[in-house]
Tab-separated table of C-alpha atoms in Angstrom:
chain	number	residue	atom	x	y	z
J	1	SER	CA	0.556	36.654	16.504
J	2	PHE	CA	3.690	34.570	17.406
J	3	GLU	CA	4.063	33.246	13.899
J	4	GLN	CA	3.755	37.088	12.289
J	5	ALA	CA	6.531	38.470	14.537
J	6	MET	CA	8.399	35.395	13.600
J	7	ASN	CA	8.007	36.303	9.413
J	8	SER	CA	8.638	39.974	10.234
J	9	TYR	CA	12.204	38.393	10.724
J	10	GLY	CA	12.298	36.373	8.131
J	11	LEU	CA	11.996	32.764	10.347
J	12	ASN	CA	9.432	30.254	10.295
J	13	ALA	CA	6.592	29.802	12.731
J	14	ASN	CA	9.213	28.017	15.252
J	15	GLY	CA	11.982	30.731	14.991
J	16	SER	CA	13.826	28.809	11.927
J	17	ASP	CA	15.074	30.072	9.050
J	18	CYS	CA	14.321	27.615	5.998
J	19	PRO	CA	14.758	30.423	2.459
J	20	LYS	CA	13.551	28.473	0.407
J	21	CYS	CA	10.527	26.756	2.630
J	22	LYS	CA	7.672	29.829	1.812
J	23	GLN	CA	8.932	29.148	-2.154
J	24	THR	CA	8.385	25.081	-1.662
J	25	LYS	CA	4.761	25.603	0.485
J	26	GLN	CA	3.722	27.672	-2.403
J	27	GLN	CA	4.639	25.253	-5.025
J	28	ALA	CA	3.224	21.698	-3.049
J	29	ARG	CA	-0.142	23.356	-2.510
J	30	ASP	CA	-0.417	24.254	-6.570
J	31	MET	CA	0.464	20.812	-6.722
J	32	VAL	CA	-2.629	19.819	-4.632
J	33	SER	CA	-5.249	21.872	-7.004
J	34	SER	CA	-3.219	20.568	-10.108
J	35	GLY	CA	-3.205	17.091	-8.664
J	36	ARG	CA	-7.218	17.145	-7.675
J	37	SER	CA	-7.893	19.030	-11.493
J	38	LYS	CA	-6.229	15.895	-12.873
J	39	GLY	CA	-8.228	13.367	-10.811
J	40	LEU	CA	-5.430	12.003	-8.414
J	41	SER	CA	-7.084	12.538	-5.534
J	42	PHE	CA	-5.194	10.441	-3.612
J	43	ALA	CA	-1.917	11.891	-4.031
J	44	ALA	CA	-3.358	15.366	-3.707
J	45	ASP	CA	-5.063	14.537	-0.924
J	46	ASN	CA	-1.296	13.227	0.883
J	47	LEU	CA	0.950	15.762	0.093
J	48	GLU	CA	-2.256	18.101	1.763
J	49	TYR	CA	-2.147	16.174	4.892
J	50	PHE	CA	1.323	16.344	5.126
J	51	LEU	CA	1.134	20.216	4.321
J	52	ASN	CA	-0.985	20.568	7.361
J	53	GLY	CA	1.444	18.741	9.543
J	54	LYS	CA	3.294	19.632	12.053
J	55	ASP	CA	6.306	18.652	14.712
J	56	THR	CA	7.442	16.487	12.451
J	57	TRP	CA	4.832	13.357	12.700
J	58	SER	CA	1.137	13.234	12.112
J	59	ASP	CA	-1.218	11.031	12.965
J	60	ASP	CA	-1.510	8.201	10.853
J	61	LYS	CA	-3.944	8.194	7.874
J	62	LYS	CA	-6.551	5.858	7.104
J	63	ILE	CA	-6.796	4.811	3.002
J	64	SER	CA	-9.158	3.261	1.556
J	65	SER	CA	-8.935	-0.190	0.353
J	66	LYS	CA	-11.756	0.195	-2.140
J	67	PHE	CA	-9.153	2.535	-3.653
J	68	LEU	CA	-5.907	0.612	-3.093
J	69	LYS	CA	-7.625	-2.814	-4.432
J	70	SER	CA	-8.636	-0.595	-7.808
J	71	ASN	CA	-5.072	-1.103	-8.669
J	72	SER	CA	-3.559	-3.889	-10.072
J	73	SER	CA	-0.033	-3.483	-8.066
J	74	VAL	CA	-1.846	-4.488	-4.903
J	75	ARG	CA	-3.951	-7.252	-6.658
J	76	HIS	CA	-1.071	-8.118	-8.059
J	77	GLY	CA	1.096	-7.836	-5.000
J	78	THR	CA	-1.523	-9.247	-2.751
J	79	ALA	CA	-1.457	-12.628	-5.005
J	80	LEU	CA	2.178	-13.318	-5.111
J	81	ASN	CA	2.442	-12.935	-1.354
J	82	ILE	CA	-0.298	-15.922	-1.536
J	83	THR	CA	2.103	-17.793	-4.190
J	84	LYS	CA	5.019	-17.667	-2.189
J	85	ILE	CA	3.437	-19.175	0.546
J	86	PHE	CA	1.904	-21.385	-1.815
J	87	ASN	CA	5.440	-22.776	-2.979
J	88	LYS	CA	6.524	-22.678	0.213
J	89	LYS	CA	4.673	-25.092	2.294
J	90	PHE	CA	1.205	-25.060	0.940
J	91	ASN	CA	1.686	-26.815	-2.388
J	92	GLN	CA	3.614	-30.001	-0.827
J	93	GLN	CA	1.075	-30.301	2.173
J	94	ILE	CA	-1.646	-30.605	-0.608
J	95	GLU	CA	-0.015	-32.985	-2.505
J	96	ASN	CA	0.032	-34.801	0.567
J	97	MET	CA	-3.398	-34.997	1.437
J	98	LYS	CA	-5.568	-38.306	1.568
J	99	LEU	CA	-8.594	-39.501	0.304
J	100	GLY	CA	-11.364	-37.569	2.194
J	101	GLU	CA	-9.007	-35.911	4.659
J	102	THR	CA	-9.358	-32.560	5.628
J	103	ILE	CA	-6.460	-29.719	6.049
J	104	THR	CA	-6.129	-26.513	7.498
J	105	LEU	CA	-3.432	-23.993	5.889
J	106	ASN	CA	-2.607	-21.085	7.557
J	107	GLY	CA	1.303	-19.286	6.735
J	108	LYS	CA	2.019	-15.827	6.602
J	109	TRP	CA	3.808	-13.333	4.013
J	110	GLU	CA	5.116	-9.625	4.122
J	111	ASP	CA	6.712	-8.403	1.099
J	112	SER	CA	7.158	-4.447	-0.215
J	113	TYR	CA	5.885	-3.925	-4.228
J	114	TYR	CA	5.541	-0.370	-6.487
J	115	ALA	CA	2.680	1.529	-8.340
J	116	SER	CA	3.354	0.947	-11.815
J	117	ALA	CA	3.325	3.768	-14.231
J	118	THR	CA	-0.157	3.433	-15.282
J	119	GLU	CA	-1.125	3.858	-11.818
J	120	PRO	CA	-0.290	7.736	-11.231
J	121	ASP	CA	-2.629	8.402	-8.359
J	122	LEU	CA	-0.773	5.391	-6.476
J	123	LEU	CA	2.369	6.152	-7.667
J	124	TYR	CA	2.152	10.077	-6.934
J	125	GLY	CA	0.592	9.772	-3.413
J	126	SER	CA	2.160	6.298	-1.787
J	127	GLY	CA	5.032	5.083	-4.470
J	128	GLY	CA	6.417	1.952	-3.013
J	129	TYR	CA	4.384	0.210	-0.002
J	130	ILE	CA	4.264	-2.930	1.858
J	131	ILE	CA	1.809	-5.907	1.993
J	132	LYS	CA	0.981	-8.711	4.710
J	133	THR	CA	-1.266	-11.026	4.155
J	134	ASN	CA	-2.522	-13.496	6.553
J	135	VAL	CA	-3.764	-16.859	4.863
J	136	SER	CA	-6.018	-19.312	6.736
J	137	LEU	CA	-7.859	-22.040	4.652
J	138	LYS	CA	-9.862	-25.197	4.733
J	139	VAL	CA	-8.889	-27.671	2.544
J	140	THR	CA	-11.077	-30.776	2.216
J	141	ARG	CA	-10.392	-33.700	-0.530
J	142	GLY	CA	-13.128	-35.791	-1.869
J	143	ASN	CA	-13.448	-39.252	-1.150
J	144	THR	CA	-14.721	-41.125	-4.477
J	145	THR	CA	-11.608	-42.187	-6.018
J	146	GLY	CA	-11.225	-40.905	-9.637
J	147	PHE	CA	-13.404	-37.730	-8.709
J	148	ASN	CA	-11.754	-36.302	-6.010
J	149	GLY	CA	-11.996	-32.837	-6.361
J	150	TYR	CA	-11.019	-30.077	-3.322
J	151	THR	CA	-12.904	-28.099	-1.550
J	152	VAL	CA	-11.228	-24.957	-0.204
J	153	SER	CA	-12.591	-21.911	1.999
J	154	GLY	CA	-11.171	-19.176	4.691
J	155	ASN	CA	-9.976	-16.085	4.379
J	156	ILE	CA	-7.049	-13.775	3.848
J	157	ASP	CA	-6.372	-11.026	5.824
J	158	VAL	CA	-4.677	-8.590	3.432
J	159	SER	CA	-2.990	-4.956	5.195
J	160	TYR	CA	-1.143	-2.384	3.518
J	161	PHE	CA	1.049	-0.169	5.077
J	162	ASP	CA	3.267	2.892	3.485
J	163	THR	CA	5.408	5.994	5.395
J	164	TYR	CA	4.842	9.155	3.409
J	165	ASN	CA	8.201	10.876	3.386
J	166	TRP	CA	10.435	13.004	1.216
J	167	ASP	CA	13.930	11.332	0.651
J	168	PRO	CA	16.903	14.037	0.534
J	169	GLY	CA	19.298	12.839	-2.512
J	170	LYS	CA	15.983	11.786	-4.542
J	171	GLY	CA	13.685	13.654	-6.355
J	172	ASP	CA	10.773	13.104	-8.607
J	173	TYR	CA	9.204	14.409	-11.676
J	174	VAL	CA	5.386	15.937	-11.533
J	175	PRO	CA	3.861	16.288	-14.713
J	176	GLY	CA	3.451	20.337	-15.250
J	177	PHE	CA	5.673	21.229	-12.819
J	178	GLY	CA	9.269	19.024	-13.932
J	179	SER	CA	11.151	17.696	-11.317
J	180	THR	CA	11.113	19.016	-7.678
J	181	ASN	CA	13.622	17.839	-5.158
J	182	ASP	CA	12.992	15.852	-1.991
J	183	GLN	CA	15.266	17.516	0.202
J	184	ASP	CA	13.258	20.823	-0.324
J	185	PHE	CA	10.464	19.298	0.866
J	186	ASP	CA	11.729	17.660	3.432
J	187	ASP	CA	13.194	20.828	4.980
J	188	LEU	CA	9.543	21.571	5.225
J	189	VAL	CA	9.650	19.162	8.193
J	190	THR	CA	13.240	19.678	9.695
J	191	ASN	CA	11.272	23.357	9.861
J	192	GLY	CA	8.077	22.163	11.678
J	193	GLU	CA	6.344	23.133	8.142
J	194	ALA	CA	4.975	20.405	7.508
J	195	ALA	CA	5.138	16.800	8.729
J	196	ASN	CA	5.693	12.960	7.606
J	197	PHE	CA	2.705	10.657	8.382
J	198	ASN	CA	2.470	6.224	8.035
J	199	MET	CA	-0.404	5.385	5.890
J	200	THR	CA	-2.425	2.225	6.613
J	201	SER	CA	-5.227	0.337	5.413
J	202	GLY	CA	-6.809	-3.709	5.852
J	203	TRP	CA	-9.250	-5.833	4.127
J	204	ASN	CA	-10.555	-9.126	4.314
J	205	ILE	CA	-11.007	-11.671	1.458
J	206	ASN	CA	-12.978	-14.620	1.508
J	207	ILE	CA	-12.815	-18.043	-0.390
J	208	SER	CA	-15.263	-20.422	-0.717
J	209	ASP	CA	-13.749	-22.872	-4.656
J	210	TRP	CA	-13.699	-26.279	-5.592
J	211	GLY	CA	-11.917	-27.633	-8.023
J	212	TYR	CA	-10.717	-31.093	-9.737
J	213	LEU	CA	-6.735	-30.879	-9.464
J	214	SER	CA	-4.569	-29.869	-6.522
J	215	GLY	CA	-3.315	-27.615	-8.386
J	216	SER	CA	-6.436	-25.837	-8.734
J	217	VAL	CA	-6.689	-24.775	-5.279
J	218	ARG	CA	-3.998	-22.315	-5.374
J	219	ALA	CA	-5.342	-20.997	-9.147
J	220	GLY	CA	-8.951	-20.595	-7.361
J	221	VAL	CA	-7.771	-18.241	-4.381
J	222	ILE	CA	-5.202	-16.496	-6.772
J	223	ASN	CA	-8.045	-16.215	-9.170
J	224	THR	CA	-10.311	-14.784	-5.808
J	225	VAL	CA	-7.557	-12.382	-4.983
J	226	MET	CA	-7.423	-10.828	-8.254
J	227	GLN	CA	-11.256	-10.669	-8.895
J	228	ALA	CA	-11.335	-8.702	-5.295
J	229	ARG	CA	-12.368	-5.430	-5.268
């Protein structure tokens, strides 16, 4: 085969010369096996997808929303996005409501977050990532003085995004393997032995709650987000 012919000359399948690529790829394969044995399926699957890629970029990889929501950093990131929207405009809009009034709250927020050390699967499989939230709520204030609580309903669309790649000049510590050099893994991409890819996911959170005080609207929404699995 062409690949065998290139290998006979000490070159990779695409004709490039990368002395460490074979060693790096074997180390990565060992990391995949080790990760699976330790229950780090997400990280192992992503590394394997990277190794199976060609031509710099692979197709986007769809990530399980159930897995993402099982990580507290993702739920906290989503809650922080929503808190920022409330602080920016929702709180004031709710405070200005009159008895018996119904208003619609719409807002978007996007921010970067990072997996914690207590989430090794997400940490090694993604690390830093972006959470986008699109909030659409309807709030109704009761019309009885002294007992005029707030009813809130609506939806929050959440999306996750991250690019799986290796950054030259950086490195990671992998239990059982020691420190890795991102340059070595990026060389696999440069030499056609692996490919970067984007990871995406999305889910919807339904909101339905009631609270006595105006501040309970935000509290109820955040509580629902933190409980969402």
